[in-house]
GROMACS .gro file of N, CA and C in nm:
model
  246
    1ALA      N    1  -3.852  -6.075   1.717
    1ALA     CA    2  -3.798  -5.973   1.629
    1ALA      C    3  -3.863  -5.979   1.492
    2LEU      N    4  -3.886  -6.099   1.442
    2LEU     CA    5  -3.945  -6.111   1.310
    2LEU      C    6  -4.085  -6.055   1.307
    3LEU      N    7  -4.162  -6.072   1.415
    3LEU     CA    8  -4.295  -6.013   1.420
    3LEU      C    9  -4.287  -5.861   1.418
    4LEU      N   10  -4.188  -5.807   1.485
    4LEU     CA   11  -4.171  -5.662   1.484
    4LEU      C   12  -4.141  -5.612   1.344
    5LEU      N   13  -4.065  -5.690   1.267
    5LEU     CA   14  -4.030  -5.648   1.132
    5LEU      C   15  -4.153  -5.647   1.042
    6GLN      N   16  -4.254  -5.724   1.075
    6GLN     CA   17  -4.375  -5.726   0.995
    6GLN      C   18  -4.469  -5.611   1.031
    7ALA      N   19  -4.439  -5.537   1.132
    7ALA     CA   20  -4.527  -5.430   1.181
    7ALA      C   21  -4.476  -5.292   1.138
    8ASN      N   22  -4.435  -5.280   1.012
    8ASN     CA   23  -4.386  -5.153   0.957
    8ASN      C   24  -4.263  -5.099   1.029
    9VAL      N   25  -4.185  -5.188   1.083
    9VAL     CA   26  -4.060  -5.152   1.147
    9VAL      C   27  -3.948  -5.195   1.053
   10GLU      N   28  -3.852  -5.107   1.029
   10GLU     CA   29  -3.746  -5.139   0.935
   10GLU      C   30  -3.627  -5.207   1.000
   11VAL      N   31  -3.599  -5.173   1.126
   11VAL     CA   32  -3.481  -5.228   1.193
   11VAL      C   33  -3.517  -5.263   1.337
   12VAL      N   34  -3.470  -5.380   1.380
   12VAL     CA   35  -3.484  -5.421   1.519
   12VAL      C   36  -3.345  -5.441   1.577
   13ALA      N   37  -3.318  -5.375   1.688
   13ALA     CA   38  -3.196  -5.400   1.765
   13ALA      C   39  -3.237  -5.496   1.876
   14LEU      N   40  -3.188  -5.618   1.869
   14LEU     CA   41  -3.229  -5.724   1.963
   14LEU      C   42  -3.113  -5.763   2.052
   15LEU      N   43  -3.130  -5.742   2.182
   15LEU     CA   44  -3.029  -5.780   2.279
   15LEU      C   45  -3.064  -5.918   2.334
   16VAL      N   46  -2.971  -6.012   2.322
   16VAL     CA   47  -2.990  -6.147   2.375
   16VAL      C   48  -2.914  -6.155   2.507
   17THR      N   49  -2.988  -6.191   2.612
   17THR     CA   50  -2.931  -6.198   2.746
   17THR      C   51  -2.966  -6.332   2.810
   18ALA      N   52  -2.927  -6.348   2.935
   18ALA     CA   53  -2.966  -6.464   3.015
   18ALA      C   54  -2.968  -6.421   3.161
   19GLY      N   55  -3.057  -6.478   3.238
   19GLY     CA   56  -3.071  -6.441   3.377
   19GLY      C   57  -2.946  -6.463   3.460
   20TRP      N   58  -2.867  -6.561   3.423
   20TRP     CA   59  -2.746  -6.594   3.499
   20TRP      C   60  -2.626  -6.507   3.459
   21CYS      N   61  -2.640  -6.428   3.354
   21CYS     CA   62  -2.531  -6.347   3.298
   21CYS      C   63  -2.522  -6.213   3.370
   22THR      N   64  -2.416  -6.192   3.448
   22THR     CA   65  -2.403  -6.067   3.522
   22THR      C   66  -2.375  -5.949   3.430
   23GLN      N   67  -2.301  -5.969   3.322
   23GLN     CA   68  -2.272  -5.861   3.227
   23GLN      C   69  -2.398  -5.818   3.151
   24CYS      N   70  -2.494  -5.908   3.143
   24CYS     CA   71  -2.617  -5.877   3.070
   24CYS      C   72  -2.697  -5.766   3.136
   25ARG      N   73  -2.687  -5.755   3.267
   25ARG     CA   74  -2.762  -5.650   3.338
   25ARG      C   75  -2.717  -5.511   3.292
   26GLU      N   76  -2.587  -5.492   3.280
   26GLU     CA   77  -2.535  -5.364   3.232
   26GLU      C   78  -2.579  -5.338   3.089
   27ALA      N   79  -2.575  -5.441   3.007
   27ALA     CA   80  -2.618  -5.426   2.868
   27ALA      C   81  -2.767  -5.393   2.860
   28GLU      N   82  -2.846  -5.456   2.946
   28GLU     CA   83  -2.990  -5.427   2.948
   28GLU      C   84  -3.017  -5.282   2.983
   29GLU      N   85  -2.940  -5.226   3.078
   29GLU     CA   86  -2.956  -5.085   3.115
   29GLU      C   87  -2.921  -4.995   2.997
   30ALA      N   88  -2.812  -5.027   2.928
   30ALA     CA   89  -2.771  -4.947   2.813
   30ALA      C   90  -2.875  -4.953   2.701
   31VAL      N   91  -2.928  -5.072   2.676
   31VAL     CA   92  -3.027  -5.089   2.571
   31VAL      C   93  -3.159  -5.022   2.610
   32ALA      N   94  -3.192  -5.021   2.738
   32ALA     CA   95  -3.311  -4.950   2.783
   32ALA      C   96  -3.297  -4.800   2.756
   33GLY      N   97  -3.177  -4.748   2.775
   33GLY     CA   98  -3.152  -4.607   2.744
   33GLY      C   99  -3.163  -4.581   2.595
   34LEU      N  100  -3.114  -4.672   2.515
   34LEU     CA  101  -3.127  -4.661   2.370
   34LEU      C  102  -3.273  -4.664   2.328
   35ALA      N  103  -3.349  -4.755   2.386
   35ALA     CA  104  -3.492  -4.767   2.354
   35ALA      C  105  -3.566  -4.638   2.391
   36GLU      N  106  -3.531  -4.581   2.505
   36GLU     CA  107  -3.597  -4.457   2.547
   36GLU      C  108  -3.561  -4.342   2.454
   37ALA      N  109  -3.434  -4.334   2.416
   37ALA     CA  110  -3.389  -4.225   2.329
   37ALA      C  111  -3.454  -4.233   2.191
   38TRP      N  112  -3.483  -4.354   2.143
   38TRP     CA  113  -3.537  -4.375   2.010
   38TRP      C  114  -3.685  -4.413   2.011
   39GLN      N  115  -3.755  -4.394   2.121
   39GLN     CA  116  -3.893  -4.439   2.133
   39GLN      C  117  -3.988  -4.376   2.032
   40ASP      N  118  -3.959  -4.257   1.984
   40ASP     CA  119  -4.047  -4.191   1.889
   40ASP      C  120  -4.015  -4.226   1.743
   41GLU      N  121  -3.908  -4.298   1.721
   41GLU     CA  122  -3.870  -4.338   1.586
   41GLU      C  123  -3.945  -4.465   1.548
   42ARG      N  124  -4.039  -4.454   1.459
   42ARG     CA  125  -4.127  -4.566   1.424
   42ARG      C  126  -4.056  -4.675   1.344
   43ARG      N  127  -3.946  -4.642   1.279
   43ARG     CA  128  -3.878  -4.740   1.195
   43ARG      C  129  -3.783  -4.830   1.272
   44LEU      N  130  -3.759  -4.799   1.399
   44LEU     CA  131  -3.665  -4.875   1.480
   44LEU      C  132  -3.733  -4.925   1.606
   45ARG      N  133  -3.710  -5.050   1.640
   45ARG     CA  134  -3.757  -5.106   1.767
   45ARG      C  135  -3.636  -5.169   1.837
   46VAL      N  136  -3.635  -5.153   1.966
   46VAL     CA  137  -3.531  -5.211   2.049
   46VAL      C  138  -3.597  -5.314   2.139
   47ALA      N  139  -3.542  -5.436   2.142
   47ALA     CA  140  -3.604  -5.543   2.219
   47ALA      C  141  -3.494  -5.626   2.287
   48THR      N  142  -3.534  -5.695   2.392
   48THR     CA  143  -3.444  -5.791   2.458
   48THR      C  144  -3.515  -5.926   2.465
   49ILE      N  145  -3.433  -6.029   2.471
   49ILE     CA  146  -3.486  -6.165   2.487
   49ILE      C  147  -3.390  -6.243   2.574
   50ASP      N  148  -3.444  -6.323   2.663
   50ASP     CA  149  -3.365  -6.406   2.754
   50ASP      C  150  -3.342  -6.541   2.689
   51ALA      N  151  -3.217  -6.570   2.656
   51ALA     CA  152  -3.183  -6.696   2.589
   51ALA      C  153  -3.203  -6.816   2.682
   52GLY      N  154  -3.202  -6.793   2.812
   52GLY     CA  155  -3.225  -6.901   2.906
   52GLY      C  156  -3.371  -6.943   2.916
   53LEU      N  157  -3.461  -6.853   2.876
   53LEU     CA  158  -3.604  -6.880   2.886
   53LEU      C  159  -3.670  -6.905   2.751
   54ASN      N  160  -3.599  -6.878   2.643
   54ASN     CA  161  -3.657  -6.889   2.509
   54ASN      C  162  -3.568  -6.973   2.418
   55ASN      N  163  -3.631  -7.046   2.329
   55ASN     CA  164  -3.559  -7.124   2.231
   55ASN      C  165  -3.532  -7.034   2.110
   56LEU      N  166  -3.409  -6.992   2.094
   56LEU     CA  167  -3.374  -6.898   1.988
   56LEU      C  168  -3.345  -6.970   1.857
   57PRO      N  169  -3.380  -6.907   1.744
   57PRO     CA  170  -3.340  -6.964   1.615
   57PRO      C  171  -3.188  -6.960   1.601
   58ALA      N  172  -3.133  -7.050   1.524
   58ALA     CA  173  -2.988  -7.065   1.510
   58ALA      C  174  -2.915  -6.934   1.480
   59PRO      N  175  -2.966  -6.847   1.389
   59PRO     CA  176  -2.892  -6.724   1.361
   59PRO      C  177  -2.881  -6.629   1.480
   60LEU      N  178  -2.964  -6.648   1.581
   60LEU     CA  179  -2.961  -6.559   1.698
   60LEU      C  180  -2.889  -6.620   1.818
   61LYS      N  181  -2.840  -6.741   1.802
   61LYS     CA  182  -2.765  -6.801   1.912
   61LYS      C  183  -2.622  -6.748   1.909
   62SER      N  184  -2.570  -6.720   2.025
   62SER     CA  185  -2.436  -6.664   2.037
   62SER      C  186  -2.362  -6.737   2.147
   63ALA      N  187  -2.233  -6.759   2.124
   63ALA     CA  188  -2.150  -6.824   2.224
   63ALA      C  189  -2.119  -6.730   2.340
   64GLN      N  190  -2.135  -6.602   2.316
   64GLN     CA  191  -2.103  -6.503   2.417
   64GLN      C  192  -2.225  -6.415   2.444
   65LEU      N  193  -2.255  -6.397   2.570
   65LEU     CA  194  -2.365  -6.310   2.610
   65LEU      C  195  -2.310  -6.197   2.694
   66PRO      N  196  -2.367  -6.080   2.686
   66PRO     CA  197  -2.480  -6.043   2.602
   66PRO      C  198  -2.438  -6.032   2.455
   67ALA      N  199  -2.535  -6.042   2.367
   67ALA     CA  200  -2.512  -6.028   2.224
   67ALA      C  201  -2.618  -5.935   2.167
   68LEU      N  202  -2.576  -5.843   2.083
   68LEU     CA  203  -2.668  -5.748   2.020
   68LEU      C  204  -2.675  -5.779   1.872
   69PHE      N  205  -2.796  -5.801   1.823
   69PHE     CA  206  -2.819  -5.828   1.682
   69PHE      C  207  -2.898  -5.712   1.623
   70VAL      N  208  -2.860  -5.670   1.505
   70VAL     CA  209  -2.934  -5.568   1.432
   70VAL      C  210  -2.994  -5.638   1.311
   71ILE      N  211  -3.127  -5.640   1.307
   71ILE     CA  212  -3.197  -5.716   1.205
   71ILE      C  213  -3.274  -5.619   1.117
   72GLY      N  214  -3.245  -5.622   0.987
   72GLY     CA  215  -3.310  -5.531   0.894
   72GLY      C  216  -3.430  -5.595   0.827
   73ARG      N  217  -3.521  -5.511   0.782
   73ARG     CA  218  -3.645  -5.555   0.720
   73ARG      C  219  -3.625  -5.604   0.578
   74TYR      N  220  -3.539  -5.541   0.504
   74TYR     CA  221  -3.526  -5.571   0.362
   74TYR      C  222  -3.412  -5.667   0.336
   75PRO      N  223  -3.430  -5.764   0.244
   75PRO     CA  224  -3.323  -5.860   0.214
   75PRO      C  225  -3.203  -5.789   0.156
   76PRO      N  226  -3.084  -5.839   0.181
   76PRO     CA  227  -3.059  -5.948   0.275
   76PRO      C  228  -3.065  -5.896   0.418
   77PRO      N  229  -3.114  -5.980   0.512
   77PRO     CA  230  -3.124  -5.934   0.649
   77PRO      C  231  -2.986  -5.907   0.708
   78LEU      N  232  -2.977  -5.803   0.785
   78LEU     CA  233  -2.852  -5.766   0.850
   78LEU      C  234  -2.854  -5.823   0.990
   79ILE      N  235  -2.772  -5.924   1.012
   79ILE     CA  236  -2.762  -5.985   1.144
   79ILE      C  237  -2.615  -5.978   1.184
   80SER      N  238  -2.589  -5.913   1.296
   80SER     CA  239  -2.450  -5.902   1.340
   80SER      C  240  -2.440  -5.938   1.486
   81PRO      N  241  -2.357  -6.036   1.519
   81PRO     CA  242  -2.341  -6.072   1.660
   81PRO      C  243  -2.270  -5.961   1.736
   82GLY      N  244  -2.306  -5.945   1.863
   82GLY     CA  245  -2.250  -5.838   1.944
   82GLY      C  246  -2.120  -5.871   2.005
   0.00000   0.00000   0.00000
């Protein structure tokens, strides 16, 4: 997500999932629809990351999955657990 913020993107909606999480599949479908609807908006990127396969930074770790974080480009960063 941080790399996306450096690429002239103002906001990243990041969905954190895990392969073992059955509820995550539904969330992934919803976020895919969001990504498709907003694909032409250059200031927003929608991304997913698998917490089971990636070592997440502390601010992106969540006790409950799926979790949606909205991360803003300009300080202070907007991070909200889903």
